[in-house]
Structures are given as C-alpha cells and as structure tokens.
mmCIF file of C-alpha atoms (C1' of nucleotides) and ligand atoms in Angstrom:
data_model
loop_
_atom_site.group_PDB
_atom_site.id
_atom_site.type_symbol
_atom_site.label_atom_id
_atom_site.label_comp_id
_atom_site.label_asym_id
_atom_site.label_seq_id
_atom_site.Cartn_x
_atom_site.Cartn_y
_atom_site.Cartn_z
ATOM 1 C CA UNK X 1 -35.630 1.849 -42.741
ATOM 2 C CA UNK X 2 -33.334 0.380 -46.215
ATOM 3 C CA UNK X 3 -32.270 3.422 -46.730
ATOM 4 C CA UNK X 4 -30.666 6.675 -45.871
ATOM 5 C CA UNK X 5 -31.468 9.505 -46.198
ATOM 6 C CA UNK X 6 -28.731 10.722 -47.765
ATOM 7 C CA UNK X 7 -29.286 8.325 -50.197
ATOM 8 C CA UNK X 8 -32.571 9.188 -50.463
ATOM 9 C CA UNK X 9 -31.771 12.519 -52.036
ATOM 10 C CA UNK X 10 -28.701 11.409 -54.001
ATOM 11 C CA UNK X 11 -30.471 8.841 -55.991
ATOM 12 C CA UNK X 12 -32.861 11.685 -56.408
ATOM 13 C CA UNK X 13 -31.132 14.080 -57.391
ATOM 14 C CA UNK X 14 -28.870 11.920 -59.612
ATOM 15 C CA UNK X 15 -32.317 11.218 -61.640
ATOM 16 C CA UNK X 16 -32.605 14.502 -61.682
ATOM 17 C CA UNK X 17 -29.523 15.181 -63.354
ATOM 18 C CA UNK X 18 -30.383 12.147 -65.314
ATOM 19 C CA UNK X 19 -33.427 13.428 -66.471
ATOM 20 C CA UNK X 20 -31.744 16.962 -67.871
ATOM 21 C CA UNK X 21 -29.276 15.016 -69.656
ATOM 22 C CA UNK X 22 -26.556 16.758 -71.903
ATOM 23 C CA UNK X 23 -23.849 18.666 -70.658
ATOM 24 C CA UNK X 24 -24.851 21.425 -68.857
ATOM 25 C CA UNK X 25 -23.869 21.855 -65.244
ATOM 26 C CA UNK X 26 -27.065 22.145 -62.774
ATOM 27 C CA UNK X 27 -26.333 24.323 -59.885
ATOM 28 C CA UNK X 28 -27.158 22.417 -56.491
ATOM 29 C CA UNK X 29 -29.048 25.180 -55.775
ATOM 30 C CA UNK X 30 -31.086 24.869 -58.140
ATOM 31 C CA UNK X 31 -31.909 21.102 -57.496
ATOM 32 C CA UNK X 32 -32.444 21.329 -54.167
ATOM 33 C CA UNK X 33 -35.425 23.508 -54.854
ATOM 34 C CA UNK X 34 -37.066 21.310 -58.170
ATOM 35 C CA UNK X 35 -36.571 18.865 -55.355
ATOM 36 C CA UNK X 36 -37.432 20.447 -52.348
ATOM 37 C CA UNK X 37 -34.467 19.342 -50.813
ATOM 38 C CA UNK X 38 -32.713 20.899 -47.878
ATOM 39 C CA UNK X 39 -30.225 22.539 -50.226
ATOM 40 C CA UNK X 40 -26.942 22.357 -48.208
ATOM 41 C CA UNK X 41 -27.461 19.057 -47.362
ATOM 42 C CA UNK X 42 -27.340 18.328 -50.770
ATOM 43 C CA UNK X 43 -23.923 20.267 -51.071
ATOM 44 C CA UNK X 44 -23.259 17.679 -48.456
ATOM 45 C CA UNK X 45 -24.855 14.418 -50.532
ATOM 46 C CA UNK X 46 -22.574 15.706 -54.379
ATOM 47 C CA UNK X 47 -19.430 16.584 -52.624
ATOM 48 C CA UNK X 48 -18.942 12.659 -51.572
ATOM 49 C CA UNK X 49 -20.341 12.430 -55.118
ATOM 50 C CA UNK X 50 -17.674 14.518 -56.591
ATOM 51 C CA UNK X 51 -15.158 13.242 -55.033
ATOM 52 C CA UNK X 52 -16.489 9.511 -55.886
ATOM 53 C CA UNK X 53 -16.367 10.506 -59.864
ATOM 54 C CA UNK X 54 -19.769 9.941 -60.684
ATOM 55 C CA UNK X 55 -20.852 14.117 -61.474
ATOM 56 C CA UNK X 56 -18.127 16.939 -62.108
ATOM 57 C CA UNK X 57 -18.148 19.962 -60.359
ATOM 58 C CA UNK X 58 -18.232 23.508 -61.411
ATOM 59 C CA UNK X 59 -17.801 26.867 -59.466
ATOM 60 C CA UNK X 60 -18.608 30.424 -59.798
ATOM 61 C CA UNK X 61 -21.606 31.557 -62.837
ATOM 62 C CA UNK X 62 -22.669 28.839 -64.937
ATOM 63 C CA UNK X 63 -20.964 26.517 -62.948
ATOM 64 C CA UNK X 64 -22.494 23.769 -60.844
ATOM 65 C CA UNK X 65 -23.347 19.217 -60.804
ATOM 66 C CA UNK X 66 -23.411 17.413 -64.329
ATOM 67 C CA UNK X 67 -22.831 13.694 -65.004
ATOM 68 C CA UNK X 68 -19.436 12.370 -65.062
ATOM 69 C CA UNK X 69 -19.126 11.729 -68.949
ATOM 70 C CA UNK X 70 -16.864 9.445 -68.347
ATOM 71 C CA UNK X 71 -18.953 6.525 -67.143
ATOM 72 C CA UNK X 72 -22.354 7.640 -67.855
ATOM 73 C CA UNK X 73 -23.363 4.169 -67.408
ATOM 74 C CA UNK X 74 -23.508 4.619 -63.820
ATOM 75 C CA UNK X 75 -26.386 2.802 -62.399
ATOM 76 C CA UNK X 76 -28.555 3.158 -59.005
ATOM 77 C CA UNK X 77 -25.718 0.818 -56.986
ATOM 78 C CA UNK X 78 -23.579 3.144 -57.610
ATOM 79 C CA UNK X 79 -24.770 6.117 -56.025
ATOM 80 C CA UNK X 80 -25.358 4.056 -53.214
ATOM 81 C CA UNK X 81 -21.864 2.493 -52.961
ATOM 82 C CA UNK X 82 -20.388 5.578 -53.182
ATOM 83 C CA UNK X 83 -22.576 6.952 -49.983
ATOM 84 C CA UNK X 84 -23.223 4.097 -47.388
ATOM 85 C CA UNK X 85 -21.475 1.595 -49.193
ATOM 86 C CA UNK X 86 -21.244 -2.284 -50.001
ATOM 87 C CA UNK X 87 -23.155 -3.035 -46.836
ATOM 88 C CA UNK X 88 -26.423 -3.812 -48.043
ATOM 89 C CA UNK X 89 -25.156 -6.282 -50.747
ATOM 90 C CA UNK X 90 -22.737 -7.527 -48.817
ATOM 91 C CA UNK X 91 -23.265 -8.301 -44.804
ATOM 92 C CA UNK X 92 -25.028 -10.436 -43.216
ATOM 93 C CA UNK X 93 -28.732 -9.843 -42.720
ATOM 94 C CA UNK X 94 -28.584 -10.298 -38.528
ATOM 95 C CA UNK X 95 -25.226 -7.544 -38.624
ATOM 96 C CA UNK X 96 -22.786 -11.156 -38.155
ATOM 97 C CA UNK X 97 -19.490 -10.735 -39.307
ATOM 98 C CA UNK X 98 -18.448 -12.712 -41.986
ATOM 99 C CA UNK X 99 -21.012 -12.870 -43.612
ATOM 100 C CA UNK X 100 -20.648 -16.779 -46.535
ATOM 101 C CA UNK X 101 -21.708 -20.555 -46.779
ATOM 102 C CA UNK X 102 -18.774 -20.989 -44.017
ATOM 103 C CA UNK X 103 -20.557 -20.096 -40.853
ATOM 104 C CA UNK X 104 -23.923 -19.453 -41.745
ATOM 105 C CA UNK X 105 -27.082 -17.629 -39.441
ATOM 106 C CA UNK X 106 -30.359 -19.247 -39.820
ATOM 107 C CA UNK X 107 -31.351 -16.625 -42.426
ATOM 108 C CA UNK X 108 -28.199 -16.950 -44.517
ATOM 109 C CA UNK X 109 -29.378 -18.889 -47.140
ATOM 110 C CA UNK X 110 -33.093 -16.966 -47.679
ATOM 111 C CA UNK X 111 -30.992 -13.271 -47.466
ATOM 112 C CA UNK X 112 -27.852 -14.143 -49.690
ATOM 113 C CA UNK X 113 -30.844 -15.342 -52.686
ATOM 114 C CA UNK X 114 -32.500 -11.579 -51.808
ATOM 115 C CA UNK X 115 -29.502 -9.850 -51.898
ATOM 116 C CA UNK X 116 -28.558 -10.425 -55.027
ATOM 117 C CA UNK X 117 -31.467 -9.443 -56.013
ATOM 118 C CA UNK X 118 -31.687 -6.193 -54.620
ATOM 119 C CA UNK X 119 -28.761 -5.490 -55.878
ATOM 120 C CA UNK X 120 -29.463 -6.503 -59.560
ATOM 121 C CA UNK X 121 -32.531 -4.491 -59.532
ATOM 122 C CA UNK X 122 -30.086 -1.403 -57.584
ATOM 123 C CA UNK X 123 -27.242 -2.148 -60.401
ATOM 124 C CA UNK X 124 -29.389 -3.403 -63.723
ATOM 125 C CA UNK X 125 -30.326 -0.350 -65.030
ATOM 126 C CA UNK X 126 -28.240 2.894 -65.937
ATOM 127 C CA UNK X 127 -28.967 5.979 -65.146
ATOM 128 C CA UNK X 128 -29.357 7.226 -68.656
ATOM 129 C CA UNK X 129 -32.165 4.411 -69.375
ATOM 130 C CA UNK X 130 -33.843 6.010 -66.141
ATOM 131 C CA UNK X 131 -32.981 9.299 -67.099
ATOM 132 C CA UNK X 132 -34.540 8.998 -70.690
ATOM 133 C CA UNK X 133 -38.034 7.125 -68.427
ATOM 134 C CA UNK X 134 -38.549 9.697 -66.959
ATOM 135 C CA UNK X 135 -38.428 12.230 -70.039
ATOM 136 C CA UNK X 136 -40.869 10.466 -70.879
ATOM 137 C CA UNK X 137 -42.915 11.245 -68.465
ATOM 138 C CA UNK X 138 -45.338 9.982 -65.576
ATOM 139 C CA UNK X 139 -42.638 10.670 -63.407
ATOM 140 C CA UNK X 140 -41.965 12.393 -59.710
ATOM 141 C CA UNK X 141 -39.035 12.724 -57.840
ATOM 142 C CA UNK X 142 -40.995 14.841 -55.378
ATOM 143 C CA UNK X 143 -43.619 14.694 -53.284
ATOM 144 C CA UNK X 144 -46.358 16.263 -54.997
ATOM 145 C CA UNK X 145 -45.952 16.828 -59.856
ATOM 146 C CA UNK X 146 -45.600 15.165 -62.240
ATOM 147 C CA UNK X 147 -41.116 15.117 -63.268
ATOM 148 C CA UNK X 148 -40.563 18.013 -65.472
ATOM 149 C CA UNK X 149 -36.932 19.292 -67.288
ATOM 150 C CA UNK X 150 -36.594 22.435 -65.549
ATOM 151 C CA UNK X 151 -36.169 25.354 -66.763
ATOM 152 C CA UNK X 152 -33.791 27.764 -67.695
ATOM 153 C CA UNK M 1 -28.293 -0.590 -43.252
ATOM 154 C CA UNK M 2 -30.974 -2.052 -44.255
ATOM 155 C CA UNK M 3 -31.919 -3.217 -40.038
ATOM 156 C CA UNK M 4 -31.587 -1.484 -36.977
ATOM 157 C CA UNK M 5 -29.871 -2.601 -33.834
ATOM 158 C CA UNK M 6 -33.223 -2.737 -32.773
ATOM 159 C CA UNK M 7 -34.663 -5.364 -35.115
ATOM 160 C CA UNK M 8 -31.731 -8.228 -35.832
ATOM 161 C CA UNK M 9 -31.007 -8.138 -31.691
ATOM 162 C CA UNK M 10 -34.028 -8.574 -31.853
ATOM 163 C CA UNK M 11 -34.410 -11.947 -34.761
ATOM 164 C CA UNK M 12 -31.381 -13.049 -33.422
ATOM 165 C CA UNK M 13 -33.417 -13.735 -29.406
ATOM 166 C CA UNK M 14 -36.120 -15.129 -31.456
ATOM 167 C CA UNK M 15 -34.763 -16.977 -33.120
ATOM 168 C CA UNK M 16 -32.782 -18.505 -29.913
ATOM 169 C CA UNK M 17 -36.493 -18.809 -28.307
ATOM 170 C CA UNK M 18 -37.307 -20.421 -31.345
ATOM 171 C CA UNK M 19 -34.417 -23.412 -31.498
ATOM 172 C CA UNK M 20 -34.844 -23.502 -27.602
ATOM 173 C CA UNK M 21 -38.498 -24.251 -28.098
ATOM 174 C CA UNK M 22 -41.168 -25.708 -25.712
ATOM 175 C CA UNK M 23 -43.187 -24.050 -23.533
ATOM 176 C CA UNK M 24 -39.851 -22.551 -21.198
ATOM 177 C CA UNK M 25 -39.253 -19.219 -19.377
ATOM 178 C CA UNK M 26 -36.162 -18.167 -20.355
ATOM 179 C CA UNK M 27 -34.301 -15.145 -19.330
ATOM 180 C CA UNK M 28 -33.520 -12.448 -20.976
ATOM 181 C CA UNK M 29 -30.162 -12.045 -18.908
ATOM 182 C CA UNK M 30 -29.589 -16.477 -19.969
ATOM 183 C CA UNK M 31 -30.416 -15.093 -23.402
ATOM 184 C CA UNK M 32 -28.335 -12.082 -22.859
ATOM 185 C CA UNK M 33 -25.604 -13.859 -22.085
ATOM 186 C CA UNK M 34 -26.104 -16.454 -24.826
ATOM 187 C CA UNK M 35 -26.351 -13.575 -27.902
ATOM 188 C CA UNK M 36 -24.318 -11.585 -26.452
ATOM 189 C CA UNK M 37 -26.340 -8.553 -26.634
ATOM 190 C CA UNK M 38 -26.540 -5.946 -24.273
ATOM 191 C CA UNK M 39 -29.365 -7.111 -21.890
ATOM 192 C CA UNK M 40 -30.842 -3.419 -20.111
ATOM 193 C CA UNK M 41 -31.296 -3.439 -24.415
ATOM 194 C CA UNK M 42 -31.771 -6.852 -25.210
ATOM 195 C CA UNK M 43 -34.849 -6.089 -22.326
ATOM 196 C CA UNK M 44 -36.365 -3.593 -24.254
ATOM 197 C CA UNK M 45 -36.824 -5.316 -27.145
ATOM 198 C CA UNK M 46 -38.666 -7.778 -25.740
ATOM 199 C CA UNK M 47 -41.271 -5.169 -23.744
ATOM 200 C CA UNK M 48 -42.067 -4.219 -27.937
ATOM 201 C CA UNK M 49 -42.049 -8.072 -28.175
ATOM 202 C CA UNK M 50 -44.638 -8.782 -25.171
ATOM 203 C CA UNK M 51 -46.646 -5.049 -25.888
ATOM 204 C CA UNK M 52 -47.041 -6.973 -29.419
ATOM 205 C CA UNK M 53 -48.162 -10.900 -28.189
ATOM 206 C CA UNK M 54 -44.910 -12.394 -29.980
ATOM 207 C CA UNK M 55 -44.072 -13.648 -26.682
ATOM 208 C CA UNK M 56 -45.133 -14.225 -23.713
ATOM 209 C CA UNK M 57 -43.744 -13.250 -20.069
ATOM 210 C CA UNK M 58 -43.222 -14.256 -16.355
ATOM 211 C CA UNK M 59 -41.636 -12.552 -13.552
ATOM 212 C CA UNK M 60 -39.699 -13.869 -10.776
ATOM 213 C CA UNK M 61 -37.601 -17.108 -10.342
ATOM 214 C CA UNK M 62 -38.421 -19.708 -13.364
ATOM 215 C CA UNK M 63 -39.432 -16.749 -15.098
ATOM 216 C CA UNK M 64 -38.584 -15.324 -17.752
ATOM 217 C CA UNK M 65 -40.160 -14.996 -22.589
ATOM 218 C CA UNK M 66 -41.295 -17.198 -24.005
ATOM 219 C CA UNK M 67 -42.307 -18.006 -27.836
ATOM 220 C CA UNK M 68 -46.226 -17.338 -27.755
ATOM 221 C CA UNK M 69 -48.418 -20.285 -28.567
ATOM 222 C CA UNK M 70 -50.691 -19.245 -29.309
ATOM 223 C CA UNK M 71 -48.590 -17.454 -32.691
ATOM 224 C CA UNK M 72 -46.995 -20.395 -33.057
ATOM 225 C CA UNK M 73 -46.125 -20.051 -36.597
ATOM 226 C CA UNK M 74 -44.957 -15.560 -36.466
ATOM 227 C CA UNK M 75 -42.657 -15.535 -39.242
ATOM 228 C CA UNK M 76 -39.538 -13.075 -39.611
ATOM 229 C CA UNK M 77 -41.671 -10.926 -40.660
ATOM 230 C CA UNK M 78 -44.251 -10.064 -37.542
ATOM 231 C CA UNK M 79 -40.737 -9.007 -35.608
ATOM 232 C CA UNK M 80 -40.543 -6.156 -37.951
ATOM 233 C CA UNK M 81 -43.175 -4.877 -38.106
ATOM 234 C CA UNK M 82 -43.896 -5.558 -34.433
ATOM 235 C CA UNK M 83 -40.223 -4.012 -33.770
ATOM 236 C CA UNK M 84 -40.246 -1.121 -37.341
ATOM 237 C CA UNK M 85 -43.510 -0.918 -38.493
ATOM 238 C CA UNK M 86 -43.834 -1.828 -42.153
ATOM 239 C CA UNK M 87 -42.394 0.278 -43.608
ATOM 240 C CA UNK M 88 -40.052 -1.720 -45.628
ATOM 241 C CA UNK M 89 -43.037 -3.554 -47.731
ATOM 242 C CA UNK M 90 -45.286 -0.345 -47.610
ATOM 243 C CA UNK M 91 -43.264 3.147 -48.076
ATOM 244 C CA UNK M 92 -40.997 4.053 -51.001
ATOM 245 C CA UNK M 93 -37.715 3.068 -52.053
ATOM 246 C CA UNK M 94 -36.673 6.860 -52.703
ATOM 247 C CA UNK M 95 -39.146 8.197 -48.968
ATOM 248 C CA UNK M 96 -41.863 10.335 -51.424
ATOM 249 C CA UNK M 97 -44.855 9.418 -49.581
ATOM 250 C CA UNK M 98 -47.722 7.354 -50.920
ATOM 251 C CA UNK M 99 -46.261 4.787 -53.412
ATOM 252 C CA UNK M 100 -48.626 3.421 -55.245
ATOM 253 C CA UNK M 101 -49.137 3.135 -58.872
ATOM 254 C CA UNK M 102 -50.840 6.971 -59.317
ATOM 255 C CA UNK M 103 -47.776 8.918 -59.385
ATOM 256 C CA UNK M 104 -45.079 6.738 -59.581
ATOM 257 C CA UNK M 105 -41.122 7.204 -58.373
ATOM 258 C CA UNK M 106 -38.628 5.678 -61.517
ATOM 259 C CA UNK M 107 -37.765 3.171 -59.368
ATOM 260 C CA UNK M 108 -41.855 2.205 -58.744
ATOM 261 C CA UNK M 109 -41.784 -1.008 -60.711
ATOM 262 C CA UNK M 110 -38.776 -2.536 -59.669
ATOM 263 C CA UNK M 111 -39.070 -1.875 -56.215
ATOM 264 C CA UNK M 112 -42.679 -3.138 -55.862
ATOM 265 C CA UNK M 113 -41.576 -6.404 -57.068
ATOM 266 C CA UNK M 114 -38.384 -6.312 -54.711
ATOM 267 C CA UNK M 115 -40.110 -4.913 -52.281
ATOM 268 C CA UNK M 116 -42.694 -8.339 -52.943
ATOM 269 C CA UNK M 117 -39.635 -10.495 -52.977
ATOM 270 C CA UNK M 118 -37.853 -9.136 -49.656
ATOM 271 C CA UNK M 119 -41.625 -9.769 -48.046
ATOM 272 C CA UNK M 120 -41.801 -13.508 -48.990
ATOM 273 C CA UNK M 121 -38.341 -14.063 -47.605
ATOM 274 C CA UNK M 122 -38.886 -12.822 -44.250
ATOM 275 C CA UNK M 123 -42.062 -13.833 -43.933
ATOM 276 C CA UNK M 124 -42.147 -17.338 -45.869
ATOM 277 C CA UNK M 125 -40.452 -19.490 -43.250
ATOM 278 C CA UNK M 126 -41.489 -19.625 -39.510
ATOM 279 C CA UNK M 127 -39.332 -19.212 -36.175
ATOM 280 C CA UNK M 128 -40.853 -22.685 -35.329
ATOM 281 C CA UNK M 129 -39.216 -24.470 -38.791
ATOM 282 C CA UNK M 130 -36.270 -22.050 -38.579
ATOM 283 C CA UNK M 131 -35.718 -23.289 -34.580
ATOM 284 C CA UNK M 132 -36.281 -26.889 -35.740
ATOM 285 C CA UNK M 133 -33.046 -25.911 -39.086
ATOM 286 C CA UNK M 134 -31.093 -24.439 -35.941
ATOM 287 C CA UNK M 135 -30.944 -27.680 -34.093
ATOM 288 C CA UNK M 136 -30.497 -29.779 -37.053
ATOM 289 C CA UNK M 137 -26.811 -27.620 -36.452
ATOM 290 C CA UNK M 138 -24.701 -26.070 -38.653
ATOM 291 C CA UNK M 139 -26.121 -22.559 -37.231
ATOM 292 C CA UNK M 140 -24.801 -19.386 -36.151
ATOM 293 C CA UNK M 141 -26.981 -16.790 -33.821
ATOM 294 C CA UNK M 142 -23.718 -14.393 -32.325
ATOM 295 C CA UNK M 143 -20.490 -13.925 -34.380
ATOM 296 C CA UNK M 144 -18.828 -17.391 -33.289
ATOM 297 C CA UNK M 145 -19.095 -20.248 -32.373
ATOM 298 C CA UNK M 146 -22.894 -22.487 -33.887
ATOM 299 C CA UNK M 147 -25.529 -23.024 -32.148
ATOM 300 C CA UNK M 148 -26.180 -24.521 -29.145
ATOM 301 C CA UNK M 149 -29.116 -25.745 -27.141
ATOM 302 C CA UNK M 150 -28.964 -23.563 -23.868
ATOM 303 C CA UNK M 151 -28.034 -25.781 -19.856
ATOM 304 C CA UNK M 152 -29.098 -24.856 -17.256
ATOM 305 C "C1'" DC H 1 -43.164 -12.395 6.658
ATOM 306 C "C1'" DA H 2 -37.816 -11.806 4.065
ATOM 307 C "C1'" DC H 3 -35.589 -12.685 0.476
ATOM 308 C "C1'" DA H 4 -34.060 -13.258 -4.027
ATOM 309 C "C1'" DA H 5 -34.919 -13.624 -8.761
ATOM 310 C "C1'" DA H 6 -36.840 -11.726 -12.294
ATOM 311 C "C1'" DA H 7 -39.883 -9.016 -16.134
ATOM 312 C "C1'" DA H 8 -41.307 -3.588 -16.380
ATOM 313 C "C1'" DA H 9 -40.209 0.738 -16.670
ATOM 314 C "C1'" DG H 10 -38.550 5.202 -16.241
ATOM 315 C "C1'" DA H 11 -33.955 8.019 -16.302
ATOM 316 C "C1'" DT H 12 -29.604 9.259 -18.278
ATOM 317 C "C1'" DA H 13 -25.716 9.037 -21.376
ATOM 318 C "C1'" DT H 14 -23.134 8.309 -25.928
ATOM 319 C "C1'" DA H 15 -22.922 8.011 -30.669
ATOM 320 C "C1'" DA H 16 -25.121 8.567 -34.906
ATOM 321 C "C1'" DA H 17 -27.617 10.595 -38.330
ATOM 322 C "C1'" DT H 18 -29.980 14.651 -40.269
ATOM 323 C "C1'" DG H 19 -29.844 19.948 -40.734
ATOM 324 C "C1'" DT H 20 -28.475 24.227 -40.009
ATOM 325 C "C1'" DC H 21 -25.148 28.284 -40.963
ATOM 326 C "C1'" DT H 22 -20.378 30.929 -41.953
ATOM 327 C "C1'" DT H 23 -16.396 30.956 -43.850
ATOM 328 C "C1'" DA H 24 -13.907 30.281 -47.595
ATOM 329 C "C1'" DA H 25 -11.322 29.059 -52.466
ATOM 330 C "C1'" DA H 26 -12.814 29.115 -57.530
ATOM 331 C "C1'" DA H 27 -14.469 31.025 -61.889
ATOM 332 C "C1'" DC H 28 -16.339 35.158 -64.032
ATOM 333 C "C1'" DG H 29 -17.862 39.625 -65.865
ATOM 334 C "C1'" DG H 30 -17.907 43.829 -66.295
ATOM 335 C "C1'" DC E 1 -9.899 45.472 -59.552
ATOM 336 C "C1'" DC E 2 -14.493 44.251 -57.243
ATOM 337 C "C1'" DG E 3 -18.876 42.450 -56.907
ATOM 338 C "C1'" DT E 4 -21.410 37.731 -58.154
ATOM 339 C "C1'" DT E 5 -21.918 33.140 -58.626
ATOM 340 C "C1'" DT E 6 -21.602 29.141 -57.443
ATOM 341 C "C1'" DT E 7 -19.006 24.364 -54.248
ATOM 342 C "C1'" DA E 8 -15.800 23.297 -50.756
ATOM 343 C "C1'" DA E 9 -15.470 23.195 -46.225
ATOM 344 C "C1'" DG E 10 -15.836 23.804 -41.806
ATOM 345 C "C1'" DA E 11 -18.469 24.395 -37.355
ATOM 346 C "C1'" DC E 12 -22.522 24.025 -35.018
ATOM 347 C "C1'" DA E 13 -27.003 22.699 -33.467
ATOM 348 C "C1'" DT E 14 -31.154 19.559 -33.155
ATOM 349 C "C1'" DT E 15 -32.804 14.886 -33.643
ATOM 350 C "C1'" DT E 16 -33.195 9.691 -33.230
ATOM 351 C "C1'" DA E 17 -30.375 5.173 -32.789
ATOM 352 C "C1'" DT E 18 -27.694 3.032 -29.231
ATOM 353 C "C1'" DA E 19 -26.565 1.627 -24.681
ATOM 354 C "C1'" DT E 20 -26.456 1.857 -19.852
ATOM 355 C "C1'" DC E 21 -27.712 2.188 -15.208
ATOM 356 C "C1'" DT E 22 -31.910 2.886 -10.834
ATOM 357 C "C1'" DT E 23 -35.820 1.739 -9.287
ATOM 358 C "C1'" DT E 24 -40.771 -0.386 -9.055
ATOM 359 C "C1'" DT E 25 -43.361 -3.983 -9.695
ATOM 360 C "C1'" DT E 26 -44.612 -9.177 -9.573
ATOM 361 C "C1'" DT E 27 -43.657 -13.742 -8.218
ATOM 362 C "C1'" DG E 28 -41.642 -18.216 -6.014
ATOM 363 C "C1'" DT E 29 -39.432 -20.270 -2.002
ATOM 364 C "C1'" DG E 30 -37.670 -20.497 2.656
HETATM 365 S S1 LIG P 1 -23.940 -14.745 -41.956
HETATM 366 FE FE1 LIG P 1 -26.610 -14.438 -41.694
HETATM 367 S S2 LIG P 1 -26.759 -13.125 -44.030
HETATM 368 FE FE2 LIG P 1 -24.880 -14.484 -44.351
HETATM 369 S S1 LIG P 2 -43.453 5.392 -55.751
HETATM 370 FE FE1 LIG P 2 -41.431 5.131 -55.101
HETATM 371 S S2 LIG P 2 -41.274 3.083 -55.258
HETATM 372 FE FE2 LIG P 2 -43.734 3.547 -54.801
#
DNA sequence: CACAAAAAAGATATAAATGTCTTAAAACGG
DNA sequence: CCGTTTTAAGACATTTATATCTTTTTTGTG
C-alpha cells in the first residue's frame, strides 16, 4: 500500500548496487537474478533512474549500471522522488488539493508531522552508508537468504 | 501513493459522519454530494464499512448510514484496516515477506520505527474527537469550502 | 396495496499499474 | 566486418483499481 512495486524494486536494486560499491558496471540481468525481480520490468526502472541521473549506464560487454559518482550521497528519498514524484512528502493524506495551513483537513496537523518524520527516515541515510551496513552482513534484499556480494 | 482512493473517500466520509454526530441516519447520496465523491463508488465503500461493523445502515425513507454506537471510539486506523487490511502497519517497506528482526532488510530498523509513529498517528485520535474539532470550525473535507453541518 | 426512498448487489466500463515480449541501437572483441 | 553483450525503446498482455450503470431488496408512507 505504501510504495508501488516500481519503488520497491527500484530501492532494492539501488541498495544492491550500493552494496557492491565501487565503479564497476553491473548488468541489469545480473541484478534481476540476484534479487529475483523481472528483468524487463527492472530495465524500465533503471531507464528512469538513468534519466534522473542517479545511475550511470553503459552498453555492450562489461556494461551495465552503477551508482553515479557525482551523486554518491543520494538517499532512498531521491529514488522515490525520481520514480514517483514527491507526492508522499507534500500531498494531503486525504487527497485534497493544496495541502497547507490555509485550509487544513482534519488530519493535516497530525499528517504534516508524520510526513516530516517519514521524509527524515527516507532522506536521512545515504546509499553509501546503507551499502556499508549491507556488506557488514545480516541483511537481506530478497525473500530468502542473506545479502552477499555478487560473484563474477 | 500513500492511501488508495477507497481509503481517502472512506476516511472523508466517516469524518463527515463524525462531524454530524448523533444517531441520525445520513443517506449516502447526501454524503456523496456534500463531499463531491462518486455516489456509486461511495456506496461500495460503505458496504465494506457496514460489513466491518463500523457503521450501521438502514434502508428506506429516512435511512442511510451512521457511526456505530457500540464503536464510537473507532479511529482512522480502524477505517484503514477495514478497507485495506493492516499491511501498512505490519509489512516490510520493500515488500519482502515476513518482516521482522529475524531477517531484516536494510531499512527495517528505520521503517519499523516510522511505522509505529504512523500507527500512533492514525490510531491515536478517535472519530468522536475529530468530529468535535470539525464542528469547532476551520477544517475542510472537500476540495474547497470549510466543513459545515449538512442542512436537512 | 401502490409508490417512493434508500441500501445491497451485480454487471460492466475505463484507466492505471504491472508484467512480458520484440526490436533497435550502442559497444566490444575477434 | 561480423557476432555477442548489453541498454534503450516500443508494443502488447494481464491484472488491479477506479468508476459507472442496472437490478434487487428492504423500509416507510399514503
Ligand atoms: S490538508 Fe490534508 S494533510 Fe494537509
Ligand atoms: S524486513 Fe523490511 S521493513 Fe522489516
């Protein structure tokens, strides 16, 4: 309910890249196998992330995708904004137009606070940091099995 | 992105009922006009809420729907759970099965905390209280125009 | 009983999200 | 220059969410 499949897959894939780290290109095919996500669907998602300049892509043998060097401090929030826009961080929880103090819905005050906490949660930690935690072990990015650096 | 239209409409309609208060039945037709929501769609939503025993319904002239007397302390969270299940309050933010400390995703610790704050936010205030605030004025439940008690 | 009001239920239509398949373009290696 | 690997792009299929329309059942009123 909270996030779309597109966002879920996108975040998982980006965290996978963050775990690998470095400046090597990882083929989308590889990622889709490692994380058990539909290859073609994931391709579309990475096309969006490439256009949003969060990843570099390169074609041909030894090609693939990797985190952008220039934007290594990107957070999960940036992925969400690139894939879905910033609705989650700006819109009225009841779907009313122009959320603001001017004409609040009955939940506005409460939601505005929650919304900020969510924004901090998604925005507070960089992919770099999350990638390091991932390498330190004990986390997963797919249904079963702990995360491990992809071999080859 | 956060809530479905079903949930948005359902919450708005229930808050409208809470604002009216009392034990009078309000026709769905009336609510749909007051809040500018598709009548037939809203009907389906109230059928769910009736089955979930959050509202009483009554057919025929002077019929309609009203908040259940027995469940006057219901919160927005109860509406959400009735209409969409408790995924928002239990599931992994990345969509992985069996969210828990046992096999956490990289966001688990962060999300688990946010999730609890969201649950508190939606669960903390009763519809009764929100209805009273609504009557005190200054809030809206539709695109434009402050909320007012429906006449007739 | 006849009629109108209203929820309940069912059928259908439309739009959006998700998923799959095919072709094209870029890059590399012989 | 040819074949392979890879992203990019486009076309299509399936499923789910949203929306509308029609029919049935219950209830009250005259
Ligand atoms: S107006 Fe509804 S959350 Fe701001
Ligand atoms: S496992 Fe992902 S939020 Fe708990």
